[in-house]
mmCIF file with all atom_site columns, C-alpha atoms and ligand atoms in Angstrom:
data_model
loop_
_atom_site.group_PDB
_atom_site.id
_atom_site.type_symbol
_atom_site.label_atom_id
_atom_site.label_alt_id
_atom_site.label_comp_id
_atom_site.label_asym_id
_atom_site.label_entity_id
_atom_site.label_seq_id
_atom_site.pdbx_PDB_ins_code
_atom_site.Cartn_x
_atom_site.Cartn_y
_atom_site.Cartn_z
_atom_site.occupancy
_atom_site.B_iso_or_equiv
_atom_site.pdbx_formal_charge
_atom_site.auth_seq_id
_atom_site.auth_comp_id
_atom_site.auth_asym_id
_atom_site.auth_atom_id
_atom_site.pdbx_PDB_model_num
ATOM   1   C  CA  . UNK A 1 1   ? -44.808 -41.721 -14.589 1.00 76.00 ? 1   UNK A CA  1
ATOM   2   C  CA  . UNK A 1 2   ? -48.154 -40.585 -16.560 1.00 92.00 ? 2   UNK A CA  1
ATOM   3   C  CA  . UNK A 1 3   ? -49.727 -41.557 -19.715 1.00 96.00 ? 3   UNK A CA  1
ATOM   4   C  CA  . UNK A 1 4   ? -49.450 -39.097 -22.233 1.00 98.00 ? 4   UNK A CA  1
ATOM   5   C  CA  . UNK A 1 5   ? -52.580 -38.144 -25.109 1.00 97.00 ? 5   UNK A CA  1
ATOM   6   C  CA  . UNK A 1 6   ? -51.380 -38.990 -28.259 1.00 98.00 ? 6   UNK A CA  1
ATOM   7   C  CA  . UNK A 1 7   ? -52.104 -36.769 -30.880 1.00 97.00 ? 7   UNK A CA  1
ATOM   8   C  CA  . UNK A 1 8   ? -54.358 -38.369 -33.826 1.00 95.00 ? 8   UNK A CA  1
ATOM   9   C  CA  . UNK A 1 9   ? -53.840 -37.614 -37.718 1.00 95.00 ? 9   UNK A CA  1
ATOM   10  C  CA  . UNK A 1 10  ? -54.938 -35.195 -39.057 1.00 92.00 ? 10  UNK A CA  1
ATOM   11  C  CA  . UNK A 1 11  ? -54.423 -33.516 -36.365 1.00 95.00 ? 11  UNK A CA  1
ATOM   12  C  CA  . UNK A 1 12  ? -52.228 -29.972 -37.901 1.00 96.00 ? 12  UNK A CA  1
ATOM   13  C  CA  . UNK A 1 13  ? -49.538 -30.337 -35.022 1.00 98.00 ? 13  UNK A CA  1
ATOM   14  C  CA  . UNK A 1 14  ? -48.318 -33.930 -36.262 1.00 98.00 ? 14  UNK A CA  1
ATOM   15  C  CA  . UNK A 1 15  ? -46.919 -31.432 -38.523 1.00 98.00 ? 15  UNK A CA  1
ATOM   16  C  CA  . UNK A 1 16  ? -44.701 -29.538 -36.221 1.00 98.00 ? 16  UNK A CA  1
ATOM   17  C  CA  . UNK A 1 17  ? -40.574 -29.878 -37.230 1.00 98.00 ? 17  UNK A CA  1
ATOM   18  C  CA  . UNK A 1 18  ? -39.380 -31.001 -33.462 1.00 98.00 ? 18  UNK A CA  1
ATOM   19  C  CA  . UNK A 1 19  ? -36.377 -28.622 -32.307 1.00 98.00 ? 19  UNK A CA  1
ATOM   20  C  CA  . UNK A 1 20  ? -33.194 -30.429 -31.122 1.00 98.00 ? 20  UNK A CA  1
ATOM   21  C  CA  . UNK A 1 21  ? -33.128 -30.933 -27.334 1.00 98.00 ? 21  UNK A CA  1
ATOM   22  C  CA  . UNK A 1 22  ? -30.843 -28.522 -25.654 1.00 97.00 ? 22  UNK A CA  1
ATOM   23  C  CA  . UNK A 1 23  ? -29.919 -30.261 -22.374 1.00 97.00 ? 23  UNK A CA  1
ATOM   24  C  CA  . UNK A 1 24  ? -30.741 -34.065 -21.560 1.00 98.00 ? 24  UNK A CA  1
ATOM   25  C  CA  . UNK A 1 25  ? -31.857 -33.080 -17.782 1.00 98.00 ? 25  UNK A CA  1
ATOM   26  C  CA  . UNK A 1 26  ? -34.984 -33.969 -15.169 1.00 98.00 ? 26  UNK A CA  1
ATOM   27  C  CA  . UNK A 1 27  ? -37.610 -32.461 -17.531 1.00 98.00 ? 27  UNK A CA  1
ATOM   28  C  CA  . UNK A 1 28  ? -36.100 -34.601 -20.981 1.00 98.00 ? 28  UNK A CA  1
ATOM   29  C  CA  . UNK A 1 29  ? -35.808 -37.737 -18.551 1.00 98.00 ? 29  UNK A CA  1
ATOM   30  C  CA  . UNK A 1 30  ? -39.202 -37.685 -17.478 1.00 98.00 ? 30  UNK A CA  1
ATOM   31  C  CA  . UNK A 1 31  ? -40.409 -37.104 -20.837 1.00 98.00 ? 31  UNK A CA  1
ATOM   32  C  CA  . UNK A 1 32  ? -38.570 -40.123 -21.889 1.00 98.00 ? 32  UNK A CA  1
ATOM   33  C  CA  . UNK A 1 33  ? -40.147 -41.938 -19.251 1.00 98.00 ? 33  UNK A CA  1
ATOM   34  C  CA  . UNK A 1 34  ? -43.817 -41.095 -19.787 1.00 98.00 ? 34  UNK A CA  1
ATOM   35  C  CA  . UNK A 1 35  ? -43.465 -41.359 -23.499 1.00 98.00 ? 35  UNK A CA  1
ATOM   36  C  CA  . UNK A 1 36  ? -42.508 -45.462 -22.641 1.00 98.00 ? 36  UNK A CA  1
ATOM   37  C  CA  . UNK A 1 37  ? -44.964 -45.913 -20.727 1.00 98.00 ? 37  UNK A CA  1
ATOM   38  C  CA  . UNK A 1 38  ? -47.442 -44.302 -22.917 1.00 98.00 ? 38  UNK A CA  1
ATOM   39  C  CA  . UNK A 1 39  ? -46.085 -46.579 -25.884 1.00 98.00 ? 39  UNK A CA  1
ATOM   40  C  CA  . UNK A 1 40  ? -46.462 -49.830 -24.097 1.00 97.00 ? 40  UNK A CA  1
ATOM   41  C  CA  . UNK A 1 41  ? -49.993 -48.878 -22.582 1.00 97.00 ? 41  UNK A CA  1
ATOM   42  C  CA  . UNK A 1 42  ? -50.817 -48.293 -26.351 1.00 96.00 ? 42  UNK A CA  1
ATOM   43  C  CA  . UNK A 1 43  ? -49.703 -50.607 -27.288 1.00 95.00 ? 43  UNK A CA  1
ATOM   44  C  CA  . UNK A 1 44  ? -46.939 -49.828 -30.056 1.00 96.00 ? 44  UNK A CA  1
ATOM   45  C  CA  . UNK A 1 45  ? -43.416 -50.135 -30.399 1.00 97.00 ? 45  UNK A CA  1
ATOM   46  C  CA  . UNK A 1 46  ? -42.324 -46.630 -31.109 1.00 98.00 ? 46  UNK A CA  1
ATOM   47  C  CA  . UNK A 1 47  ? -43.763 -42.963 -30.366 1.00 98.00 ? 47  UNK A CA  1
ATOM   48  C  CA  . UNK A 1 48  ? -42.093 -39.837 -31.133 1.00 98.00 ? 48  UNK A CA  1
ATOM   49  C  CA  . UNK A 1 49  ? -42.230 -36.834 -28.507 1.00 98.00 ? 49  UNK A CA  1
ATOM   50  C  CA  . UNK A 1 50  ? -44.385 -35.223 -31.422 1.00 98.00 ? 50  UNK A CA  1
ATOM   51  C  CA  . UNK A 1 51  ? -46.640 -37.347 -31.409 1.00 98.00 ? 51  UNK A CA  1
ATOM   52  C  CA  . UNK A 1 52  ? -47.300 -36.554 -27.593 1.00 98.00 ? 52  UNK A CA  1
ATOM   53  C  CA  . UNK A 1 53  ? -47.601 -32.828 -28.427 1.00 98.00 ? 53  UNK A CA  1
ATOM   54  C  CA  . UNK A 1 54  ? -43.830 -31.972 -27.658 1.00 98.00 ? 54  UNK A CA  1
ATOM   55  C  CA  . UNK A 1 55  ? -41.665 -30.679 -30.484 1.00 98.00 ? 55  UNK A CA  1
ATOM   56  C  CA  . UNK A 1 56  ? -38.250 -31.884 -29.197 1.00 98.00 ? 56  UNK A CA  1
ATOM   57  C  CA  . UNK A 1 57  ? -36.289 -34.684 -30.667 1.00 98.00 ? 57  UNK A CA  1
ATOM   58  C  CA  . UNK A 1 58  ? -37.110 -37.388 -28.417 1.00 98.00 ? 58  UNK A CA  1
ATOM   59  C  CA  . UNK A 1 59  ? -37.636 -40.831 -29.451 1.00 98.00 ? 59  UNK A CA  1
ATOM   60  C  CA  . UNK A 1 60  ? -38.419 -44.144 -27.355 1.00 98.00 ? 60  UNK A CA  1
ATOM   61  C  CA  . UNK A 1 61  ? -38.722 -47.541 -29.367 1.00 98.00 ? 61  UNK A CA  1
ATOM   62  C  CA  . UNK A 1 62  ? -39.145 -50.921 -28.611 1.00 98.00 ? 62  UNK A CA  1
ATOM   63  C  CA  . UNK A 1 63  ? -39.206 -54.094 -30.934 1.00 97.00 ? 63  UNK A CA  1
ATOM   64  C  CA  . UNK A 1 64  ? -38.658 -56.589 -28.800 1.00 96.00 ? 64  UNK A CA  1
ATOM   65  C  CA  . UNK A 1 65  ? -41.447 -58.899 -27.974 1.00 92.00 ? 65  UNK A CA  1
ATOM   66  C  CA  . UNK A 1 66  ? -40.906 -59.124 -23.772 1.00 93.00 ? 66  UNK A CA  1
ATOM   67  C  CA  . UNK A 1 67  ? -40.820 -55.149 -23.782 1.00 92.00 ? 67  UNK A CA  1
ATOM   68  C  CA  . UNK A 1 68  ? -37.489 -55.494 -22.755 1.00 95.00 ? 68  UNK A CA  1
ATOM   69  C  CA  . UNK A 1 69  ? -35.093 -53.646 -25.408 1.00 97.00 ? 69  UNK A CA  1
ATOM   70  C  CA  . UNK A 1 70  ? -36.380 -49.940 -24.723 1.00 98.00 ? 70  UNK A CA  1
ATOM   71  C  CA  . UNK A 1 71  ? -34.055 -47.604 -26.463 1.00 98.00 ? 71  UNK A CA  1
ATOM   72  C  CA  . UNK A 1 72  ? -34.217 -43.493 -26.197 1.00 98.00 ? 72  UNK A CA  1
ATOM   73  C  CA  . UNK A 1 73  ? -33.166 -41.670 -29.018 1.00 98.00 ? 73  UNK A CA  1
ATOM   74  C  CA  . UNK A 1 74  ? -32.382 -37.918 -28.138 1.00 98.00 ? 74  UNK A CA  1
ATOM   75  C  CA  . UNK A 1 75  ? -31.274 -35.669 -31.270 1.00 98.00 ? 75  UNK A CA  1
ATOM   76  C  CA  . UNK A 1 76  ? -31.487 -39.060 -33.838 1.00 98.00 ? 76  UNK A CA  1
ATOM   77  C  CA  . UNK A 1 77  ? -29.071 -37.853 -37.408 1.00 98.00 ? 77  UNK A CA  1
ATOM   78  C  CA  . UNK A 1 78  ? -28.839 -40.805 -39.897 1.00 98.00 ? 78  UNK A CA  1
ATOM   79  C  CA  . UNK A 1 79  ? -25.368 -40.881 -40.807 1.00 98.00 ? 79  UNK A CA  1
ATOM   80  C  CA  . UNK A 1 80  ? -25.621 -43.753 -43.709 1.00 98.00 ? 80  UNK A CA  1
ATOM   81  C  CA  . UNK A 1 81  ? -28.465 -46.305 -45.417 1.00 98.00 ? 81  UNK A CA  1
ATOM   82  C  CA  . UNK A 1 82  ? -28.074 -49.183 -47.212 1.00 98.00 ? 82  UNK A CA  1
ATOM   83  C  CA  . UNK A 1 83  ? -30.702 -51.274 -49.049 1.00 98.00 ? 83  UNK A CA  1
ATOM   84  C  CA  . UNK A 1 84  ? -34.034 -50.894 -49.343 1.00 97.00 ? 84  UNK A CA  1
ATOM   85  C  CA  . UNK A 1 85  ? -37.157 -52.838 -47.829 1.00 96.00 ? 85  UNK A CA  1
ATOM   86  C  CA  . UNK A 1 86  ? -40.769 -52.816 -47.647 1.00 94.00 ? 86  UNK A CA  1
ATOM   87  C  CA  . UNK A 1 87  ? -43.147 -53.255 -45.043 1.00 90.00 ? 87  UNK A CA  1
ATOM   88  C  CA  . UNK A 1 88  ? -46.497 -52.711 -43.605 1.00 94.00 ? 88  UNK A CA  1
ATOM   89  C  CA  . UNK A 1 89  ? -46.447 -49.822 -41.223 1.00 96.00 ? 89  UNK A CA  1
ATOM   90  C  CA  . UNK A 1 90  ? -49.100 -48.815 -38.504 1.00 97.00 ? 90  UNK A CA  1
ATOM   91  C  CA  . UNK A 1 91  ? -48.581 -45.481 -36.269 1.00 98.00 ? 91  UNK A CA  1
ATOM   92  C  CA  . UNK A 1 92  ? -50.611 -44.617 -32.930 1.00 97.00 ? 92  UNK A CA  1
ATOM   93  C  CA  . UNK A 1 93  ? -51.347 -41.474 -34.458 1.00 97.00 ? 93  UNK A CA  1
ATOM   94  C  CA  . UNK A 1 94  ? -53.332 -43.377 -37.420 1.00 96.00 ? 94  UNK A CA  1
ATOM   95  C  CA  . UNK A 1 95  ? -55.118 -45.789 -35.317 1.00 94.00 ? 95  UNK A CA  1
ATOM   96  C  CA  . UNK A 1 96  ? -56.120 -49.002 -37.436 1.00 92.00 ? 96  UNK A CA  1
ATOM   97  C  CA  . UNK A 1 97  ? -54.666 -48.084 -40.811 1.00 95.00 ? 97  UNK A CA  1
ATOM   98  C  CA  . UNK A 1 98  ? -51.801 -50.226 -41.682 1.00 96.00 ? 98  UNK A CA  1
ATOM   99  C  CA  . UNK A 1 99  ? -49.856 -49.409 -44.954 1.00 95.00 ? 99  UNK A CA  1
ATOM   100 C  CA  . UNK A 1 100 ? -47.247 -50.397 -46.862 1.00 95.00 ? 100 UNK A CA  1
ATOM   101 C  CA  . UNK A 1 101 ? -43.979 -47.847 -47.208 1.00 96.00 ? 101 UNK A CA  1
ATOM   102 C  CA  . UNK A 1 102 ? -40.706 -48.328 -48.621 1.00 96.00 ? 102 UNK A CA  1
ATOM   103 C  CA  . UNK A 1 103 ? -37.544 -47.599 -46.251 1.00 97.00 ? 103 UNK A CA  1
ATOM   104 C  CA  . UNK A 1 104 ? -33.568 -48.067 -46.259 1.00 98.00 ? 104 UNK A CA  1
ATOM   105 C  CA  . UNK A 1 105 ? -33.006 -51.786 -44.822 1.00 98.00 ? 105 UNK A CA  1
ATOM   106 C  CA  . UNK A 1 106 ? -29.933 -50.674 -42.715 1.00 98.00 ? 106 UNK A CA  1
ATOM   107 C  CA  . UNK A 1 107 ? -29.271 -47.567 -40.707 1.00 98.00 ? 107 UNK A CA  1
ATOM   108 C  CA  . UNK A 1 108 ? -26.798 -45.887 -38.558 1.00 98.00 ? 108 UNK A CA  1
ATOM   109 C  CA  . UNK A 1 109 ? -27.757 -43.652 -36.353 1.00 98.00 ? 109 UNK A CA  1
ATOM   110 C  CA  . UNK A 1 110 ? -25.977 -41.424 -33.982 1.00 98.00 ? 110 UNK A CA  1
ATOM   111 C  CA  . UNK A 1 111 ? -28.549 -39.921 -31.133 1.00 98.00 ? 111 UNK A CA  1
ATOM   112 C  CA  . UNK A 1 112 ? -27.468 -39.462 -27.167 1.00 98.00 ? 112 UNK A CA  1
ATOM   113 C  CA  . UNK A 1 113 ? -28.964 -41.529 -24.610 1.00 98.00 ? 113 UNK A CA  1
ATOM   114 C  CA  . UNK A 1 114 ? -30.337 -40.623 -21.023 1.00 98.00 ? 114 UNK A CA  1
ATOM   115 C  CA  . UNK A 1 115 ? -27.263 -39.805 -19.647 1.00 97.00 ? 115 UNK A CA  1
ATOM   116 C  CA  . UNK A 1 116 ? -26.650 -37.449 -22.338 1.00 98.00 ? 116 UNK A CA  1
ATOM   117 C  CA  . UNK A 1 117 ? -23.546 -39.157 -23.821 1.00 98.00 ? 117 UNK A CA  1
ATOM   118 C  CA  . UNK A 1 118 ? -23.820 -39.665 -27.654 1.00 98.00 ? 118 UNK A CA  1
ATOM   119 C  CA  . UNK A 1 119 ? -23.764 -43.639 -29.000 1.00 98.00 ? 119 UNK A CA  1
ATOM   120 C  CA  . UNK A 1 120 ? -24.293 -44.663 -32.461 1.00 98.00 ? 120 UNK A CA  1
ATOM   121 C  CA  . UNK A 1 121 ? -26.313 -47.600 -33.305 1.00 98.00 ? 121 UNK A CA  1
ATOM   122 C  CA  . UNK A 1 122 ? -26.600 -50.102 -36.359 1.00 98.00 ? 122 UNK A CA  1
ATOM   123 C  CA  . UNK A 1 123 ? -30.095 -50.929 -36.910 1.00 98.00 ? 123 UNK A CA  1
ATOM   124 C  CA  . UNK A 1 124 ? -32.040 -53.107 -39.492 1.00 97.00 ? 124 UNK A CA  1
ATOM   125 C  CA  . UNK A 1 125 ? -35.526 -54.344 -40.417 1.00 96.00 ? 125 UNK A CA  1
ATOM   126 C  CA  . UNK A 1 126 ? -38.037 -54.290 -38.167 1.00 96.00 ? 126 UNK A CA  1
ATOM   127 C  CA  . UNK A 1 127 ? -36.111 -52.047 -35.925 1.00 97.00 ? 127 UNK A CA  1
ATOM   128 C  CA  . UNK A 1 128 ? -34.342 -49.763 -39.103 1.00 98.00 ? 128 UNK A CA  1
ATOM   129 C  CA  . UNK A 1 129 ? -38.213 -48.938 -40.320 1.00 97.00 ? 129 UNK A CA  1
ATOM   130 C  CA  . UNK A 1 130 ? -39.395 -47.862 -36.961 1.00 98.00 ? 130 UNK A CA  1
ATOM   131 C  CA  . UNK A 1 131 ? -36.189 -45.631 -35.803 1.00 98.00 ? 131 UNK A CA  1
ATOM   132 C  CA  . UNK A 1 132 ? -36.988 -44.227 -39.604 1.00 98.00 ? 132 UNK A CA  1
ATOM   133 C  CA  . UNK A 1 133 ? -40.791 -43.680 -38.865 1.00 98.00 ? 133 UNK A CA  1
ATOM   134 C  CA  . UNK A 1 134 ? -40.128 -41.878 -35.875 1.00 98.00 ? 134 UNK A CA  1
ATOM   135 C  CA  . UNK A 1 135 ? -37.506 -39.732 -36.899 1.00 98.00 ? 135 UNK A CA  1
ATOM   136 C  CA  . UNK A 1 136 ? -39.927 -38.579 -39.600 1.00 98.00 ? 136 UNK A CA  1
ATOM   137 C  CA  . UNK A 1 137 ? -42.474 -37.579 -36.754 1.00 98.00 ? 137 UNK A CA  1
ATOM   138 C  CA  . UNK A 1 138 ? -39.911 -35.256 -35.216 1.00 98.00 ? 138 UNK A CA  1
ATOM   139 C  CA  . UNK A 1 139 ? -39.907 -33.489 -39.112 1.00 98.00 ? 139 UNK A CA  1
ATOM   140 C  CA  . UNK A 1 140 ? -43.112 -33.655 -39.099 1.00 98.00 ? 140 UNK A CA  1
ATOM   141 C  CA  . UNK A 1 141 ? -44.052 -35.813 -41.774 1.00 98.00 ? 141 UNK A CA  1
ATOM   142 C  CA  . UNK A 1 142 ? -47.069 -39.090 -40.827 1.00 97.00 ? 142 UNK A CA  1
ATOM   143 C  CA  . UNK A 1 143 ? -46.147 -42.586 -42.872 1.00 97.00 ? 143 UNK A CA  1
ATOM   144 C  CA  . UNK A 1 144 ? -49.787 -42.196 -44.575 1.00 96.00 ? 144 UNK A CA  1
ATOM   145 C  CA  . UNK A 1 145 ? -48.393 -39.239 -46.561 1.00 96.00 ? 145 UNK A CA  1
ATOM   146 C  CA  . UNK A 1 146 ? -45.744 -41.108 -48.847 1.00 95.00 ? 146 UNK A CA  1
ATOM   147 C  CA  . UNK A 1 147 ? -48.922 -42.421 -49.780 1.00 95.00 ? 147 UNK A CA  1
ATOM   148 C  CA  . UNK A 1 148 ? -51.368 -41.257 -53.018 1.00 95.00 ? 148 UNK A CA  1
ATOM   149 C  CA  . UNK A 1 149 ? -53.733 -38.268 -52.329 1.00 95.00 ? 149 UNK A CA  1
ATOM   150 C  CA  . UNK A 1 150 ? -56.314 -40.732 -53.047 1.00 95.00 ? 150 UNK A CA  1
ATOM   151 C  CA  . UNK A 1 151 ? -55.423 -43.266 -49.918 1.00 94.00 ? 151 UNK A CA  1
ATOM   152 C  CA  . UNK A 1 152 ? -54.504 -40.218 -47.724 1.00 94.00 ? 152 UNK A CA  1
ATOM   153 C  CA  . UNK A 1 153 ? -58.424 -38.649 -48.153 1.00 94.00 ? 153 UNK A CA  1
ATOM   154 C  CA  . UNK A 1 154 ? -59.903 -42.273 -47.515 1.00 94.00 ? 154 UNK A CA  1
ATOM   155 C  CA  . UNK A 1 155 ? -57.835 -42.496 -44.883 1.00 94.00 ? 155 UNK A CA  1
ATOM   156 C  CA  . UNK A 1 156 ? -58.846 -39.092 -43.378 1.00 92.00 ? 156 UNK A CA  1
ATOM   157 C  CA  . UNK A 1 157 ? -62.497 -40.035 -43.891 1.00 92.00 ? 157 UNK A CA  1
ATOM   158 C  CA  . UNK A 1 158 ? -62.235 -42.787 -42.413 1.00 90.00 ? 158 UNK A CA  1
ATOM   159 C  CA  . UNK A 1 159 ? -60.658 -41.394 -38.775 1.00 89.00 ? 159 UNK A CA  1
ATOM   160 C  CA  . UNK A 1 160 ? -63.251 -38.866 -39.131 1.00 88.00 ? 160 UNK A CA  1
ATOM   161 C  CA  . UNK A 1 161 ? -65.785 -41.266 -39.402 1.00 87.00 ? 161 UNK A CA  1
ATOM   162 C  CA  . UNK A 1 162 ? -64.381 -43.167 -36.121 1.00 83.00 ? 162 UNK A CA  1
ATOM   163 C  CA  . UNK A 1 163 ? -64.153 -39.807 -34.499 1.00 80.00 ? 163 UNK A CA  1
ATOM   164 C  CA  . UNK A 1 164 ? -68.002 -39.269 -34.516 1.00 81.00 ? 164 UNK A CA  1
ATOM   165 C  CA  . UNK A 1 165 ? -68.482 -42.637 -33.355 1.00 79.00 ? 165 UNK A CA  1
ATOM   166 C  CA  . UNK A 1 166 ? -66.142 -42.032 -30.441 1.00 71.00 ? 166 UNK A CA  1
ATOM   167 C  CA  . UNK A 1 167 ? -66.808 -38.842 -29.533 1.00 62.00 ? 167 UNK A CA  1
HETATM 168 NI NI1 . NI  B 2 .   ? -46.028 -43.218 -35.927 1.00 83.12 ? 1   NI  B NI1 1
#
């Protein structure tokens, strides 16, 4: 396994629409694998392959607090929402910017695992926001921008800023 670079907003290829994965073999597997890693190292509890500079729909998410729920999303659809909640969200791509974004409380989900066999999955809260943040990686689209044009230029400013300092 091997820690991936994540990519840092506003980095252009965040905005890359992820193509759906064609076979789940070796390569996908392994991709999987070093995308989990990569996302506990962080630490954070979801990363989408887009995020790690690879536009396929791969997702790997974990809520739990032991690290011990790790779920692989391959080709996520949403097939239904209900409700509506709000929440503070953070992303590894926006390191140290924590905002709040409105989601559906409940979601199905149909994706295929490892082993290439489709499941569907019922999700809510906590674990319903994050399966919705990362599917919006694989389109493309960061949590900061359902945000004002205002917050979004701070925000770039401001990860500017801490790139200097790092750099
Ligand atoms: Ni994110």
């Amino acid at each position: 396994m091997a820690l991936l670079p994540i990519l840092r907003y506003p980095d252009p290829r965040l905005h890359t629409k992820a193509k759906p994965v064609a076979r789940v073999d070796h390569r996908i597997r392994k991709l999987a694998a070093d995308m989990a890693e990569t996302m506990y190292e962080a630490p954070g509890i979801g990363l989408a392959a887009t995020q790690v500079n690879v536009h396929e729909q791969v997702i790997v998410i974990d809520v739990s607090e032991d690290k011990s729920k790790l779920l692989t999303l391959i080709n996520p659809e949403i097939l239904a929402r209900e409700g509506e909640c709000e929440g503070e969200e953070g992303c590894l791509s926006v390191p140290g910017v924590y905002e709040t974004v409105k989601r559906s409380q409940k979601v199905r989900v149909r994706a295929l695992g490892l082993d290439g066999q489709p499941f569907e999955l019922d999700a809510e809260d906590l674990l319903a926001v994050c399966v919705q943040h990362e599917m919006d990686h694989l389109q493309g689209k960061v949590f900061v921008e359902y945000l004002s044009m205002l917050k979004q230029n701070r925000i770039k400013a401001k990860l500017a800023k801490k790139a200097r300092i790092t750099a």
